[in-house]
Short mmCIF file of C-alpha atoms in Angstrom, two decimals:
data_model
loop_
_atom_site.label_atom_id
_atom_site.label_comp_id
_atom_site.label_asym_id
_atom_site.label_seq_id
_atom_site.Cartn_x
_atom_site.Cartn_y
_atom_site.Cartn_z
CA MET A 1 0.00 0.00 0.00
CA SER A 2 1.54 3.19 -1.08
CA LYS A 3 1.98 6.01 1.44
CA GLN A 4 2.15 8.73 -1.21
CA SER A 5 -1.04 10.77 -1.26
CA SER A 6 -2.23 14.01 -2.72
CA SER A 7 -5.04 16.46 -2.20
CA ARG A 8 -6.89 17.62 -5.29
CA MET A 9 -8.92 20.41 -3.77
CA SER A 10 -8.93 22.60 -6.85
CA LYS A 11 -8.68 22.01 -10.57
CA GLN A 12 -8.90 25.64 -11.58
CA SER A 13 -5.71 25.83 -13.59
CA LYS A 14 -4.41 22.76 -15.42
CA SER A 15 -2.10 22.02 -18.29
CA LYS A 16 -0.97 18.76 -19.86
CA HIS A 17 2.50 17.49 -20.74
CA SER A 18 4.36 19.91 -18.53
CA SER A 19 5.82 19.45 -15.09
CA PRO A 20 6.47 21.33 -11.85
CA SER A 21 9.75 23.15 -12.28
CA GLU A 22 10.11 25.65 -9.45
CA ARG A 23 12.91 24.68 -7.11
CA LEU A 24 11.92 25.33 -3.52
CA GLY A 25 14.00 24.53 -0.47
CA GLU A 26 17.21 22.58 -0.29
CA ALA A 27 15.98 18.98 0.00
CA ILE A 28 13.48 16.88 -1.93
CA GLY A 29 12.21 13.32 -1.99
CA ILE A 30 11.76 10.96 -4.90
CA TYR A 31 8.85 8.53 -4.92
CA ILE A 32 8.95 5.64 -7.41
CA HIS A 33 5.66 3.85 -8.04
CA ILE A 34 5.95 0.16 -8.93
CA PRO A 35 2.54 -0.67 -10.44
CA PHE A 36 2.53 -4.45 -10.06
CA CYS A 37 0.98 -6.87 -7.56
CA LYS A 38 0.70 -10.65 -7.46
CA GLN A 39 -3.00 -10.34 -6.69
CA ALA A 40 -5.53 -7.63 -5.91
CA CYS A 41 -6.35 -6.91 -2.27
CA HIS A 42 -10.09 -6.45 -1.87
CA TYR A 43 -9.80 -3.02 -0.23
CA CYS A 44 -7.14 -1.45 -2.48
CA ASP A 45 -7.78 1.35 -4.98
CA PHE A 46 -4.15 2.21 -5.76
CA HIS A 47 -2.97 1.86 -9.33
CA PHE A 48 -1.49 -1.55 -10.13
CA SER A 49 -1.63 -4.49 -12.52
CA THR A 50 -1.55 -8.18 -11.65
CA SER A 51 0.13 -8.90 -14.99
CA LEU A 52 3.93 -8.64 -14.93
CA LYS A 53 4.29 -8.89 -18.72
CA LYS A 54 5.36 -5.26 -19.07
CA ARG A 55 7.75 -5.31 -16.13
CA ASP A 56 10.96 -4.97 -18.15
CA ASP A 57 9.56 -2.12 -20.22
CA MET A 58 8.20 -0.45 -17.09
CA VAL A 59 11.55 -0.53 -15.28
CA LYS A 60 13.23 1.03 -18.33
CA ALA A 61 10.51 3.68 -18.52
CA LEU A 62 10.87 4.53 -14.83
CA ALA A 63 14.61 5.02 -15.30
CA LYS A 64 13.98 7.21 -18.32
CA GLU A 65 11.45 9.37 -16.47
CA ILE A 66 14.01 9.81 -13.69
CA GLU A 67 16.43 11.13 -16.33
CA LEU A 68 13.85 13.25 -18.15
CA ARG A 69 12.99 15.11 -14.95
CA LYS A 70 16.51 15.75 -13.65
CA ASP A 71 16.36 19.47 -14.43
CA GLU A 72 13.25 20.11 -12.32
CA PHE A 73 15.28 20.40 -9.13
CA LYS A 74 18.85 21.23 -10.11
CA ASN A 75 20.27 22.85 -7.01
CA VAL A 76 18.77 20.66 -4.33
CA VAL A 77 19.65 17.44 -2.55
CA VAL A 78 17.59 14.26 -2.58
CA GLU A 79 17.27 13.03 1.00
CA THR A 80 14.72 10.25 0.56
CA ILE A 81 13.97 7.63 -2.11
CA TYR A 82 10.76 5.71 -1.60
CA PHE A 83 9.63 2.65 -3.57
CA GLY A 84 5.85 2.39 -3.26
CA GLY A 85 3.12 0.65 -5.17
CA GLY A 86 1.72 -1.73 -5.95
CA THR A 87 4.25 -4.11 -4.57
CA PRO A 88 7.84 -2.98 -5.13
CA SER A 89 9.22 -6.19 -3.64
CA VAL A 90 8.15 -8.08 -6.80
CA LEU A 91 11.16 -6.48 -8.52
CA THR A 92 14.50 -8.26 -8.51
CA ILE A 93 17.44 -6.85 -6.62
CA ASP A 94 19.09 -6.00 -9.95
CA GLU A 95 16.04 -4.01 -11.05
CA LEU A 96 15.96 -2.12 -7.76
CA ARG A 97 19.68 -1.38 -7.95
CA PHE A 98 19.25 -0.16 -11.53
CA LEU A 99 16.56 2.34 -10.48
CA ILE A 100 18.56 3.55 -7.48
CA GLU A 101 21.61 4.03 -9.70
CA SER A 102 19.42 6.01 -12.12
CA VAL A 103 18.54 8.40 -9.29
CA TYR A 104 22.20 8.73 -8.26
CA ASN A 105 23.24 9.37 -11.87
CA ASN A 106 20.80 12.25 -12.33
CA TYR A 107 20.40 13.97 -8.94
CA ASN A 108 22.46 15.22 -6.03
CA ILE A 109 22.00 12.69 -3.23
CA SER A 110 22.54 13.38 0.46
CA GLU A 111 25.32 11.54 2.24
CA ASN A 112 22.96 9.14 4.00
CA PRO A 113 19.58 9.13 2.26
CA GLU A 114 16.63 7.18 3.61
CA ILE A 115 15.83 4.56 0.95
CA THR A 116 12.60 2.71 1.69
CA LEU A 117 11.17 -0.37 0.00
CA GLU A 118 7.56 -1.37 0.52
CA ALA A 119 7.46 -5.15 0.66
CA ASN A 120 5.01 -7.99 1.18
CA PRO A 121 5.89 -10.92 3.46
CA ASP A 122 5.57 -13.55 0.71
CA ASP A 123 8.36 -11.82 -1.24
CA LEU A 124 10.77 -11.69 1.69
CA SER A 125 12.64 -14.97 1.63
CA GLU A 126 15.90 -15.05 3.55
CA ASP A 127 17.88 -14.82 0.30
CA LYS A 128 15.85 -11.78 -0.80
CA ILE A 129 16.27 -10.07 2.58
CA ILE A 130 20.03 -10.65 2.52
CA GLU A 131 20.23 -9.21 -1.01
CA LEU A 132 18.24 -6.17 0.07
CA SER A 133 20.43 -5.67 3.14
CA GLU A 134 23.50 -5.60 0.89
CA SER A 135 21.90 -2.98 -1.39
CA PRO A 136 21.55 0.78 -0.75
CA ILE A 137 18.04 0.13 0.63
CA ASN A 138 18.13 0.85 4.38
CA ARG A 139 14.47 0.79 5.41
CA LEU A 140 11.72 -1.78 4.90
CA SER A 141 8.00 -1.03 5.10
CA ILE A 142 6.31 -4.43 5.35
CA GLY A 143 2.61 -4.86 4.56
CA ILE A 144 1.59 -7.26 7.32
CA GLN A 145 -1.97 -5.85 7.81
CA SER A 146 -2.92 -8.66 10.25
CA PHE A 147 -1.46 -11.74 11.91
CA PHE A 148 -4.81 -13.55 11.72
CA GLU A 149 -5.64 -15.91 8.87
CA ASP A 150 -9.33 -14.95 8.63
CA ASP A 151 -8.45 -11.26 8.31
CA LEU A 152 -5.91 -11.94 5.57
CA LYS A 153 -8.39 -14.07 3.62
CA LEU A 154 -11.06 -11.37 3.93
CA MET A 155 -8.62 -8.81 2.52
CA ASN A 156 -7.31 -11.26 -0.14
CA ARG A 157 -3.71 -10.77 0.90
CA ALA A 158 -1.07 -12.81 -0.94
CA HIS A 159 0.59 -14.00 2.28
CA ASN A 160 -0.59 -16.01 5.26
CA ALA A 161 -0.16 -15.48 8.99
CA GLU A 162 2.87 -17.74 9.32
CA GLU A 163 4.64 -15.95 6.46
CA ALA A 164 3.97 -12.65 8.22
CA LYS A 165 5.74 -13.83 11.37
CA ALA A 166 8.54 -15.63 9.54
CA CYS A 167 9.45 -12.61 7.42
CA LEU A 168 9.70 -10.37 10.51
CA SER A 169 11.92 -12.91 12.26
CA LEU A 170 14.26 -12.80 9.26
CA ALA A 171 14.01 -9.09 8.44
CA THR A 172 14.90 -7.98 11.97
CA ARG A 173 18.15 -9.97 11.73
CA TYR A 174 19.35 -7.91 8.76
CA PHE A 175 17.54 -4.55 9.07
CA ASP A 176 17.32 -2.14 11.98
CA ASN A 177 14.89 0.33 10.41
CA ILE A 178 11.64 -1.54 9.79
CA SER A 179 8.04 -0.37 9.67
CA VAL A 180 4.98 -2.61 9.51
CA ASP A 181 1.50 -1.80 8.26
CA LEU A 182 -1.50 -2.93 10.30
CA ILE A 183 -5.19 -2.44 9.50
CA TYR A 184 -7.86 -1.94 12.17
CA GLY A 185 -11.64 -1.82 12.00
CA ILE A 186 -11.82 -5.07 10.04
CA GLN A 187 -15.28 -6.65 9.88
CA ASN A 188 -15.97 -9.22 12.62
CA SER A 189 -12.79 -8.20 14.41
CA THR A 190 -12.68 -7.78 18.16
CA ASN A 191 -10.69 -5.46 20.36
CA GLU A 192 -8.96 -8.52 21.85
CA LYS A 193 -7.80 -9.68 18.42
CA TRP A 194 -6.64 -6.18 17.56
CA LEU A 195 -4.58 -5.94 20.73
CA GLN A 196 -3.01 -9.30 19.89
CA ASN A 197 -2.05 -7.94 16.47
CA ILE A 198 -0.30 -4.98 18.06
CA GLU A 199 1.45 -7.13 20.66
CA THR A 200 2.64 -9.58 18.01
CA ALA A 201 4.21 -6.76 16.01
CA LEU A 202 5.86 -5.39 19.16
CA SER A 203 7.28 -8.81 20.03
CA PHE A 204 9.63 -8.50 17.04
CA GLY A 205 11.09 -5.21 18.29
CA ILE A 206 9.66 -3.20 15.38
CA PRO A 207 10.50 0.53 15.83
CA HIS A 208 7.77 1.95 13.54
CA ILE A 209 4.13 1.06 12.90
CA SER A 210 1.82 2.58 10.30
CA SER A 211 -1.81 1.73 10.95
CA TYR A 212 -4.90 2.53 8.93
CA ALA A 213 -8.62 2.04 9.37
CA LEU A 214 -10.15 -0.29 6.82
CA THR A 215 -11.99 1.99 4.42
CA VAL A 216 -14.40 1.15 1.64
CA GLU A 217 -13.22 2.75 -1.58
CA PRO A 218 -15.55 2.93 -4.61
CA LYS A 219 -15.08 0.31 -7.33
CA THR A 220 -13.13 -2.06 -5.09
CA ALA A 221 -14.06 -5.69 -4.49
CA LEU A 222 -14.77 -4.84 -0.85
CA ALA A 223 -17.32 -2.20 -1.87
CA SER A 224 -19.00 -4.74 -4.14
CA PHE A 225 -19.12 -7.41 -1.42
CA ILE A 226 -20.70 -4.98 1.03
CA LYS A 227 -23.27 -3.84 -1.52
CA LYS A 228 -24.22 -7.46 -2.23
CA GLY A 229 -24.39 -8.32 1.45
CA VAL A 230 -21.55 -10.83 1.24
CA VAL A 231 -19.73 -9.07 4.10
CA ASP A 232 -20.82 -6.49 6.66
CA ASP A 233 -20.09 -2.81 6.24
CA VAL A 234 -17.24 -1.35 8.27
CA ASP A 235 -18.08 -0.12 11.76
CA ASP A 236 -16.78 3.40 12.45
CA GLU A 237 -17.33 3.01 16.19
CA LEU A 238 -15.22 -0.17 16.24
CA ALA A 239 -12.51 1.58 14.23
CA ASN A 240 -12.48 4.47 16.71
CA GLU A 241 -12.18 2.08 19.65
CA GLN A 242 -9.32 0.20 18.02
CA PHE A 243 -7.55 3.42 17.09
CA ASN A 244 -7.56 4.41 20.76
CA ILE A 245 -6.32 0.95 21.79
CA LEU A 246 -3.49 1.33 19.29
CA LYS A 247 -2.57 4.80 20.48
CA ASP A 248 -2.63 3.89 24.17
CA LYS A 249 -0.67 0.66 23.74
CA LEU A 250 2.06 2.10 21.54
CA GLU A 251 2.54 5.20 23.66
CA THR A 252 3.04 3.03 26.75
CA GLU A 253 5.70 1.16 24.74
CA GLY A 254 7.64 4.35 24.02
CA PHE A 255 6.31 5.13 20.55
CA VAL A 256 5.62 8.72 19.52
CA HIS A 257 2.31 9.30 17.75
CA TYR A 258 3.77 11.80 15.31
CA GLU A 259 1.07 11.57 12.62
CA LEU A 260 -2.50 10.28 12.54
CA SER A 261 -1.53 6.88 11.11
CA ASN A 262 2.12 6.70 12.14
CA PHE A 263 3.90 5.76 15.35
CA GLY A 264 7.66 5.61 15.73
CA LYS A 265 10.38 5.27 18.31
CA GLU A 266 12.69 8.29 18.53
CA GLY A 267 15.06 8.24 15.56
CA TYR A 268 12.76 6.05 13.48
CA PHE A 269 10.20 8.51 12.13
CA SER A 270 9.72 8.14 8.38
CA LYS A 271 11.74 10.94 6.78
CA ASN A 272 9.82 10.46 3.52
CA ASN A 273 6.40 10.81 5.11
CA THR A 274 7.46 13.61 7.44
CA ALA A 275 8.73 15.64 4.48
CA TYR A 276 5.36 15.23 2.78
CA TRP A 277 3.45 16.44 5.84
CA GLN A 278 5.82 19.39 6.17
CA GLY A 279 5.12 20.47 2.60
CA LYS A 280 8.56 19.73 1.16
CA PRO A 281 8.84 19.22 -2.62
CA TYR A 282 8.95 15.75 -4.11
CA ILE A 283 9.01 14.09 -7.53
CA GLY A 284 6.72 11.15 -8.25
CA ILE A 285 8.03 8.69 -10.83
CA GLY A 286 5.81 6.11 -12.53
CA PRO A 287 2.16 5.74 -13.57
CA SER A 288 -0.26 7.50 -11.18
CA ALA A 289 2.60 9.00 -9.14
CA HIS A 290 2.15 12.52 -7.79
CA SER A 291 4.64 15.38 -7.66
CA PHE A 292 4.68 18.65 -5.73
CA ASN A 293 6.91 21.72 -5.82
CA GLY A 294 5.15 24.03 -3.38
CA LYS A 295 3.01 25.87 -5.90
CA GLN A 296 2.04 23.14 -8.37
CA ARG A 297 0.91 19.55 -8.08
CA GLY A 298 1.24 17.03 -10.89
CA TRP A 299 0.06 13.47 -11.41
CA ASN A 300 1.07 10.93 -14.03
CA ILE A 301 -1.38 8.98 -16.14
CA ARG A 302 -2.92 5.88 -14.48
CA ASN A 303 -2.30 3.48 -17.36
CA ASN A 304 0.81 1.32 -17.68
CA SER A 305 0.81 0.95 -21.46
CA LYS A 306 0.15 4.63 -22.13
CA TYR A 307 2.73 5.63 -19.55
CA ILE A 308 5.43 3.45 -21.13
CA LYS A 309 4.61 4.62 -24.65
CA SER A 310 4.69 8.28 -23.67
CA ILE A 311 7.99 7.99 -21.79
CA GLU A 312 9.56 6.06 -24.69
CA GLU A 313 8.63 9.02 -26.91
CA GLY A 314 10.28 11.41 -24.45
CA VAL A 315 6.98 12.98 -23.35
CA LEU A 316 6.04 13.25 -19.68
CA PRO A 317 2.44 11.95 -19.32
CA ILE A 318 1.68 14.34 -16.48
CA GLU A 319 -1.16 16.72 -15.72
CA ILE A 320 -0.49 19.85 -13.68
CA GLU A 321 -2.62 21.77 -11.24
CA ASN A 322 -1.56 25.29 -10.23
CA LEU A 323 -2.36 25.69 -6.54
CA THR A 324 -3.99 28.93 -5.41
CA LYS A 325 -3.17 30.50 -2.07
CA THR A 326 -6.38 29.02 -0.70
CA ASP A 327 -5.42 25.56 -1.98
CA ARG A 328 -2.09 25.81 -0.21
CA TYR A 329 -3.73 27.03 3.00
CA ASN A 330 -6.20 24.13 2.91
CA GLU A 331 -3.45 21.60 2.34
CA TYR A 332 -1.38 23.03 5.18
CA VAL A 333 -4.33 22.80 7.57
CA MET A 334 -5.09 19.23 6.48
CA THR A 335 -1.54 17.93 6.85
CA GLY A 336 -0.77 19.98 9.95
CA LEU A 337 -3.72 18.70 11.97
CA ARG A 338 -2.74 15.11 11.17
CA THR A 339 0.62 15.57 12.91
CA MET A 340 1.81 16.15 16.45
CA PHE A 341 3.25 19.47 15.28
CA GLY A 342 -0.15 20.97 14.52
CA VAL A 343 -0.89 24.11 12.49
CA SER A 344 1.32 27.11 13.20
CA ILE A 345 -0.94 30.14 13.60
CA GLU A 346 2.04 32.39 12.96
CA LYS A 347 2.83 30.58 9.71
CA VAL A 348 -0.76 30.92 8.55
CA GLU A 349 -0.61 34.67 9.11
CA THR A 350 2.86 35.07 7.55
CA GLU A 351 2.29 32.93 4.45
CA PHE A 352 -1.41 33.48 3.80
CA GLY A 353 -2.37 36.72 5.54
CA GLU A 354 -4.25 37.96 8.55
CA SER A 355 -7.65 37.19 7.03
CA TYR A 356 -6.72 33.50 6.79
CA LYS A 357 -5.53 33.48 10.41
CA ASP A 358 -8.77 35.09 11.57
CA TYR A 359 -10.81 32.62 9.50
CA LEU A 360 -8.90 29.67 10.99
CA LEU A 361 -9.33 30.79 14.58
CA LYS A 362 -13.00 31.70 14.15
CA ASN A 363 -13.89 28.32 12.64
CA ALA A 364 -11.71 26.40 15.11
CA GLU A 365 -13.53 27.86 18.11
CA ILE A 366 -16.40 25.35 18.05
CA PHE A 367 -13.94 22.44 17.98
CA ILE A 368 -11.97 23.97 20.84
CA GLN A 369 -15.20 24.17 22.85
CA GLN A 370 -15.89 20.50 22.02
CA GLN A 371 -12.37 19.65 23.23
CA LEU A 372 -11.38 18.33 19.81
CA LEU A 373 -8.80 21.08 19.23
CA TYR A 374 -6.59 23.17 21.49
CA ILE A 375 -3.92 25.85 21.11
CA GLU A 376 -0.43 25.26 22.48
CA ASN A 377 2.60 27.50 21.82
CA ASN A 378 0.64 29.31 19.10
CA HIS A 379 -0.05 26.02 17.29
CA LEU A 380 -3.52 24.61 16.69
CA LYS A 381 -3.52 20.89 17.53
CA THR A 382 -5.97 18.04 17.90
CA THR A 383 -6.75 16.52 21.28
CA LYS A 384 -6.60 12.75 21.74
CA LYS A 385 -10.32 12.60 20.96
CA GLY A 386 -9.94 14.93 17.99
CA MET A 387 -7.01 13.11 16.37
CA PHE A 388 -9.16 10.31 14.94
CA LEU A 389 -11.50 12.97 13.50
CA SER A 390 -8.75 15.23 12.17
CA ASP A 391 -9.59 14.87 8.48
CA GLY A 392 -13.21 15.80 9.07
CA ILE A 393 -12.25 18.69 11.35
CA SER A 394 -9.75 20.08 8.86
CA SER A 395 -12.38 20.05 6.11
CA GLU A 396 -14.50 22.35 8.30
CA LEU A 397 -11.55 24.74 8.53
CA PHE A 398 -10.99 24.90 4.77
CA LYS A 399 -11.63 28.08 2.87
CA LEU A 400 -13.73 27.64 -0.24
CA ASN A 401 -12.30 30.56 -2.23
#
């Protein structure tokens, strides 16, 4: 499951076949989308294909896009490289090395970049883990989702519960920086089962956990099953309960809840994800990947064949949205409230103007009264109760024009 996300709050100004080119700041991230999976998870709406026939052509196209876009950020340093998907661990070590070398050949790379690979347990044999540990990749994000067989079957995951445990036993021998994904709010789950999931992950000494509520996305198999009555709909109250169990348990174990869905020990926060929440620029490589330079957002075409053909012709298949000041304010509020850092009231006034600050404080007042928000050191933050509702709260603080 890819962690790269993007807000598309406005489509007022678009152009095709161009790309964000303003160079902001001194550090950027590069996200590389690997659009292949062995099988389709029932809940997933990310872009991928279960056919690997175009894999060779895709890898070549990804490397070429990396080269084609090297002039977008000339005088900056790449501090993170993130392989998302899809399932990046379906690639061979040689293919991964080739793509990493392509980045190094075309960009200035920091001395010790964070290089993350999203991986599924069924791909992580001991030989594969050893190969990865001997590569430049220094962080694994493993899609466990659950340690229970019935949950994995419901989600149509490619691995089983024993593979989930076996891969963590192996991975922790060769990697220090590991994150696991867990999903809560699964139908027919119980709070006892959920706590066991958390405790199982902790038993391996994992320093970072990303956890997401099971959501029903349109046009997914899960949405179809619910509509047909094959499975129950998700229970928001159960999800809220399990979110609080997660937060309480991990915080007692020394984890910092630094973003709505992310918990890390000190020194193990995701640099890639943190940069996104802080509004740093990034380049998205691959079909459906998003890019951001501070004032523009771009997204590549969601079609593997068309993407490959366009890149082979030297044309970037990207659509651009010029962000207005209001768009940027809305995005800052949305990302800020999801983090422990909150929304800087001073920054809102400095970057967007006094009218935006007044609007923010006026509309936040009702949530402060409901003890969902509070102000600390001139930062607007969510309370423990408000954190789970942060996306909905932030939408009420958005400006519409």
